[in-house]
Amino acid sequence: MKEFGYKLPDVRDGLTSKERIVLTCLQEAQRELKGRNVPTAMLYGRVLEHVDLSEQEFVAIVQRMLTKR
């Protein structure tokens, strides 16, 4: 049942919880790196601290975010 909540989009912005976690981790890492680009491996490691996510699912989320505009 817990995993189900990660798949539901949020009504405010249409992001799932996993997508929101990726964005939050990205923002925190960019802040620590003083705005520089965040290596994908570093971001993936930070995301794994918060949610169980396969590498393929992580890549799919990042690709989806890059194409959303």
CSV table of N, CA, C and O in Angstrom, one decimal:
chain,number,residue,atom,x,y,z
A,1,MET,N,0.8,-1.2,0.0
A,1,MET,CA,0.0,0.0,0.0
A,1,MET,C,0.9,1.3,0.0
A,1,MET,O,0.5,2.2,-0.6
A,2,LYS,N,2.0,1.2,0.7
A,2,LYS,CA,2.9,2.4,0.7
A,2,LYS,C,3.4,2.7,-0.6
A,2,LYS,O,3.4,3.9,-1.0
A,3,GLU,N,3.7,1.8,-1.5
A,3,GLU,CA,4.2,2.0,-2.8
A,3,GLU,C,3.2,2.7,-3.7
A,3,GLU,O,3.5,3.5,-4.6
A,4,PHE,N,1.9,2.4,-3.4
A,4,PHE,CA,0.9,3.0,-4.2
A,4,PHE,C,0.9,4.5,-4.2
A,4,PHE,O,0.7,5.2,-5.2
A,5,GLY,N,1.2,5.1,-3.1
A,5,GLY,CA,1.2,6.5,-2.9
A,5,GLY,C,2.3,7.2,-3.8
A,5,GLY,O,2.1,8.3,-4.2
A,6,TYR,N,3.3,6.5,-4.1
A,6,TYR,CA,4.4,7.1,-4.9
A,6,TYR,C,4.0,7.2,-6.4
A,6,TYR,O,4.6,7.9,-7.1
A,7,LYS,N,3.0,6.5,-6.8
A,7,LYS,CA,2.6,6.5,-8.2
A,7,LYS,C,1.5,7.5,-8.5
A,7,LYS,O,1.2,7.8,-9.6
A,8,LEU,N,0.8,8.0,-7.5
A,8,LEU,CA,-0.3,8.9,-7.7
A,8,LEU,C,0.3,10.3,-7.9
A,8,LEU,O,1.1,10.8,-7.2
A,9,PRO,N,-0.2,11.0,-9.0
A,9,PRO,CA,0.2,12.4,-9.2
A,9,PRO,C,-0.4,13.3,-8.2
A,9,PRO,O,-1.5,13.1,-7.7
A,10,ASP,N,0.3,14.4,-7.9
A,10,ASP,CA,-0.2,15.4,-7.0
A,10,ASP,C,-1.1,16.3,-7.8
A,10,ASP,O,-0.7,16.7,-9.0
A,11,VAL,N,-2.2,16.7,-7.3
A,11,VAL,CA,-3.1,17.6,-8.1
A,11,VAL,C,-2.6,19.0,-8.3
A,11,VAL,O,-3.0,19.6,-9.2
A,12,ARG,N,-1.7,19.4,-7.5
A,12,ARG,CA,-1.2,20.8,-7.7
A,12,ARG,C,-0.3,20.9,-8.9
A,12,ARG,O,-0.3,21.9,-9.6
A,13,ASP,N,0.6,20.0,-9.1
A,13,ASP,CA,1.6,20.1,-10.2
A,13,ASP,C,1.7,18.9,-11.1
A,13,ASP,O,2.4,18.9,-12.1
A,14,GLY,N,1.0,17.8,-10.8
A,14,GLY,CA,1.0,16.6,-11.7
A,14,GLY,C,2.2,15.7,-11.5
A,14,GLY,O,2.3,14.8,-12.2
A,15,LEU,N,3.0,16.0,-10.5
A,15,LEU,CA,4.2,15.2,-10.2
A,15,LEU,C,3.9,14.1,-9.3
A,15,LEU,O,3.1,14.3,-8.4
A,16,THR,N,4.5,12.9,-9.5
A,16,THR,CA,4.4,11.9,-8.5
A,16,THR,C,5.3,12.2,-7.3
A,16,THR,O,6.2,13.0,-7.4
A,17,SER,N,5.2,11.4,-6.3
A,17,SER,CA,6.0,11.6,-5.1
A,17,SER,C,7.5,11.3,-5.5
A,17,SER,O,8.4,12.0,-5.0
A,18,LYS,N,7.7,10.3,-6.3
A,18,LYS,CA,9.1,10.0,-6.7
A,18,LYS,C,9.7,11.1,-7.5
A,18,LYS,O,10.9,11.4,-7.3
A,19,GLU,N,8.9,11.7,-8.4
A,19,GLU,CA,9.4,12.8,-9.2
A,19,GLU,C,9.7,14.0,-8.3
A,19,GLU,O,10.8,14.7,-8.5
A,20,ARG,N,8.9,14.2,-7.3
A,20,ARG,CA,9.2,15.3,-6.4
A,20,ARG,C,10.4,15.1,-5.6
A,20,ARG,O,11.2,16.0,-5.3
A,21,ILE,N,10.7,13.8,-5.2
A,21,ILE,CA,11.9,13.5,-4.4
A,21,ILE,C,13.1,13.8,-5.3
A,21,ILE,O,14.1,14.3,-4.8
A,22,VAL,N,13.0,13.4,-6.6
A,22,VAL,CA,14.2,13.6,-7.5
A,22,VAL,C,14.4,15.1,-7.6
A,22,VAL,O,15.6,15.5,-7.5
A,23,LEU,N,13.4,15.9,-7.8
A,23,LEU,CA,13.6,17.3,-7.9
A,23,LEU,C,14.2,18.0,-6.6
A,23,LEU,O,15.0,18.8,-6.6
A,24,THR,N,13.7,17.5,-5.5
A,24,THR,CA,14.1,18.0,-4.2
A,24,THR,C,15.6,17.7,-4.0
A,24,THR,O,16.4,18.5,-3.6
A,25,CYS,N,16.0,16.4,-4.3
A,25,CYS,CA,17.4,16.0,-4.1
A,25,CYS,C,18.3,16.8,-5.1
A,25,CYS,O,19.4,17.2,-4.8
A,26,LEU,N,17.8,17.1,-6.3
A,26,LEU,CA,18.5,17.9,-7.3
A,26,LEU,C,18.7,19.3,-6.8
A,26,LEU,O,19.8,19.8,-6.8
A,27,GLN,N,17.7,19.9,-6.3
A,27,GLN,CA,17.8,21.2,-5.7
A,27,GLN,C,18.8,21.3,-4.6
A,27,GLN,O,19.6,22.2,-4.5
A,28,GLU,N,18.7,20.4,-3.7
A,28,GLU,CA,19.7,20.4,-2.5
A,28,GLU,C,21.1,20.2,-3.0
A,28,GLU,O,22.0,20.9,-2.5
A,29,ALA,N,21.3,19.3,-4.0
A,29,ALA,CA,22.7,19.1,-4.5
A,29,ALA,C,23.2,20.3,-5.2
A,29,ALA,O,24.4,20.7,-5.0
A,30,GLN,N,22.4,20.9,-6.0
A,30,GLN,CA,22.8,22.2,-6.7
A,30,GLN,C,23.2,23.3,-5.7
A,30,GLN,O,24.1,24.0,-5.9
A,31,ARG,N,22.4,23.3,-4.6
A,31,ARG,CA,22.7,24.3,-3.6
A,31,ARG,C,24.1,24.1,-3.0
A,31,ARG,O,24.9,25.0,-2.8
A,32,GLU,N,24.3,22.8,-2.7
A,32,GLU,CA,25.6,22.4,-2.1
A,32,GLU,C,26.8,22.6,-3.0
A,32,GLU,O,27.9,23.0,-2.6
A,33,LEU,N,26.5,22.4,-4.3
A,33,LEU,CA,27.6,22.6,-5.3
A,33,LEU,C,27.6,24.0,-5.9
A,33,LEU,O,28.3,24.3,-6.9
A,34,LYS,N,26.9,24.9,-5.2
A,34,LYS,CA,26.9,26.3,-5.6
A,34,LYS,C,26.4,26.5,-7.1
A,34,LYS,O,27.0,27.3,-7.8
A,35,GLY,N,25.4,25.8,-7.4
A,35,GLY,CA,24.7,26.0,-8.7
A,35,GLY,C,25.4,25.2,-9.9
A,35,GLY,O,24.9,25.3,-11.0
A,36,ARG,N,26.4,24.5,-9.6
A,36,ARG,CA,27.0,23.7,-10.7
A,36,ARG,C,26.2,22.5,-11.0
A,36,ARG,O,25.3,22.1,-10.3
A,37,ASN,N,26.5,21.9,-12.2
A,37,ASN,CA,25.8,20.7,-12.6
A,37,ASN,C,26.0,19.6,-11.6
A,37,ASN,O,27.1,19.4,-11.1
A,38,VAL,N,24.9,18.8,-11.4
A,38,VAL,CA,25.0,17.7,-10.5
A,38,VAL,C,25.2,16.4,-11.3
A,38,VAL,O,24.4,16.1,-12.2
A,39,PRO,N,26.2,15.6,-11.0
A,39,PRO,CA,26.4,14.3,-11.7
A,39,PRO,C,25.2,13.4,-11.4
A,39,PRO,O,24.7,13.3,-10.3
A,40,THR,N,24.9,12.7,-12.5
A,40,THR,CA,23.7,11.8,-12.4
A,40,THR,C,23.9,10.8,-11.3
A,40,THR,O,22.9,10.5,-10.5
A,41,ALA,N,25.1,10.2,-11.2
A,41,ALA,CA,25.3,9.2,-10.1
A,41,ALA,C,25.2,9.7,-8.7
A,41,ALA,O,24.6,9.1,-7.9
A,42,MET,N,25.6,11.0,-8.5
A,42,MET,CA,25.4,11.6,-7.2
A,42,MET,C,23.9,11.8,-6.9
A,42,MET,O,23.5,11.5,-5.8
A,43,LEU,N,23.2,12.3,-7.9
A,43,LEU,CA,21.7,12.5,-7.7
A,43,LEU,C,21.1,11.2,-7.4
A,43,LEU,O,20.2,11.1,-6.5
A,44,TYR,N,21.4,10.1,-8.2
A,44,TYR,CA,20.8,8.8,-8.0
A,44,TYR,C,21.1,8.3,-6.5
A,44,TYR,O,20.2,7.8,-5.9
A,45,GLY,N,22.3,8.5,-6.1
A,45,GLY,CA,22.6,8.1,-4.7
A,45,GLY,C,21.8,8.8,-3.7
A,45,GLY,O,21.3,8.2,-2.7
A,46,ARG,N,21.6,10.1,-3.9
A,46,ARG,CA,20.8,10.9,-2.9
A,46,ARG,C,19.3,10.5,-2.9
A,46,ARG,O,18.7,10.4,-1.9
A,47,VAL,N,18.8,10.2,-4.1
A,47,VAL,CA,17.4,9.7,-4.3
A,47,VAL,C,17.2,8.4,-3.5
A,47,VAL,O,16.2,8.2,-2.9
A,48,LEU,N,18.2,7.5,-3.7
A,48,LEU,CA,18.1,6.2,-3.0
A,48,LEU,C,18.0,6.3,-1.5
A,48,LEU,O,17.5,5.4,-0.9
A,49,GLU,N,18.5,7.4,-0.9
A,49,GLU,CA,18.4,7.6,0.5
A,49,GLU,C,17.0,7.8,1.0
A,49,GLU,O,16.6,7.6,2.1
A,50,HIS,N,16.1,8.2,0.0
A,50,HIS,CA,14.7,8.5,0.4
A,50,HIS,C,13.7,7.5,-0.1
A,50,HIS,O,12.6,7.4,0.5
A,51,VAL,N,14.0,6.9,-1.3
A,51,VAL,CA,13.0,6.0,-1.9
A,51,VAL,C,13.7,4.9,-2.6
A,51,VAL,O,14.8,5.1,-3.2
A,52,ASP,N,13.1,3.7,-2.6
A,52,ASP,CA,13.7,2.5,-3.4
A,52,ASP,C,13.3,2.7,-4.8
A,52,ASP,O,12.1,2.7,-5.2
A,53,LEU,N,14.3,2.9,-5.7
A,53,LEU,CA,14.1,3.2,-7.1
A,53,LEU,C,15.1,2.5,-7.9
A,53,LEU,O,16.3,2.6,-7.6
A,54,SER,N,14.6,1.7,-8.9
A,54,SER,CA,15.6,1.1,-9.8
A,54,SER,C,16.3,2.1,-10.7
A,54,SER,O,15.8,3.2,-10.9
A,55,GLU,N,17.4,1.7,-11.2
A,55,GLU,CA,18.2,2.6,-12.1
A,55,GLU,C,17.4,3.0,-13.3
A,55,GLU,O,17.3,4.2,-13.7
A,56,GLN,N,16.6,2.0,-13.9
A,56,GLN,CA,15.8,2.3,-15.0
A,56,GLN,C,14.7,3.2,-14.8
A,56,GLN,O,14.4,4.1,-15.6
A,57,GLU,N,14.1,3.1,-13.6
A,57,GLU,CA,13.0,4.0,-13.2
A,57,GLU,C,13.5,5.4,-13.0
A,57,GLU,O,12.9,6.4,-13.4
A,58,PHE,N,14.7,5.5,-12.4
A,58,PHE,CA,15.3,6.8,-12.1
A,58,PHE,C,15.6,7.5,-13.5
A,58,PHE,O,15.3,8.7,-13.7
A,59,VAL,N,16.2,6.8,-14.4
A,59,VAL,CA,16.5,7.4,-15.7
A,59,VAL,C,15.2,7.8,-16.4
A,59,VAL,O,15.2,8.9,-17.0
A,60,ALA,N,14.2,7.0,-16.3
A,60,ALA,CA,12.9,7.3,-17.0
A,60,ALA,C,12.3,8.6,-16.4
A,60,ALA,O,11.8,9.5,-17.1
A,61,ILE,N,12.4,8.8,-15.1
A,61,ILE,CA,11.9,10.0,-14.4
A,61,ILE,C,12.7,11.2,-14.9
A,61,ILE,O,12.2,12.2,-15.3
A,62,VAL,N,14.0,11.1,-14.9
A,62,VAL,CA,14.9,12.2,-15.3
A,62,VAL,C,14.6,12.6,-16.8
A,62,VAL,O,14.5,13.7,-17.1
A,63,GLN,N,14.5,11.6,-17.6
A,63,GLN,CA,14.2,11.8,-19.0
A,63,GLN,C,12.8,12.5,-19.2
A,63,GLN,O,12.7,13.4,-20.0
A,64,ARG,N,11.9,12.1,-18.5
A,64,ARG,CA,10.5,12.7,-18.5
A,64,ARG,C,10.6,14.1,-18.1
A,64,ARG,O,10.0,15.0,-18.7
A,65,MET,N,11.4,14.4,-17.1
A,65,MET,CA,11.5,15.8,-16.6
A,65,MET,C,12.2,16.7,-17.6
A,65,MET,O,11.9,17.9,-17.7
A,66,LEU,N,13.2,16.1,-18.3
A,66,LEU,CA,13.9,16.9,-19.3
A,66,LEU,C,13.0,17.3,-20.5
A,66,LEU,O,13.2,18.3,-21.1
A,67,THR,N,12.0,16.4,-20.8
A,67,THR,CA,11.2,16.7,-21.9
A,67,THR,C,9.9,17.5,-21.6
A,67,THR,O,9.3,18.1,-22.4
A,68,LYS,N,9.6,17.6,-20.3
A,68,LYS,CA,8.5,18.4,-19.8
A,68,LYS,C,8.8,19.9,-19.9
A,68,LYS,O,9.9,20.3,-19.4
A,69,ARG,N,8.0,20.7,-20.5
A,69,ARG,CA,8.2,22.1,-20.6
A,69,ARG,C,7.0,22.9,-20.5
A,69,ARG,O,6.0,22.6,-20.9
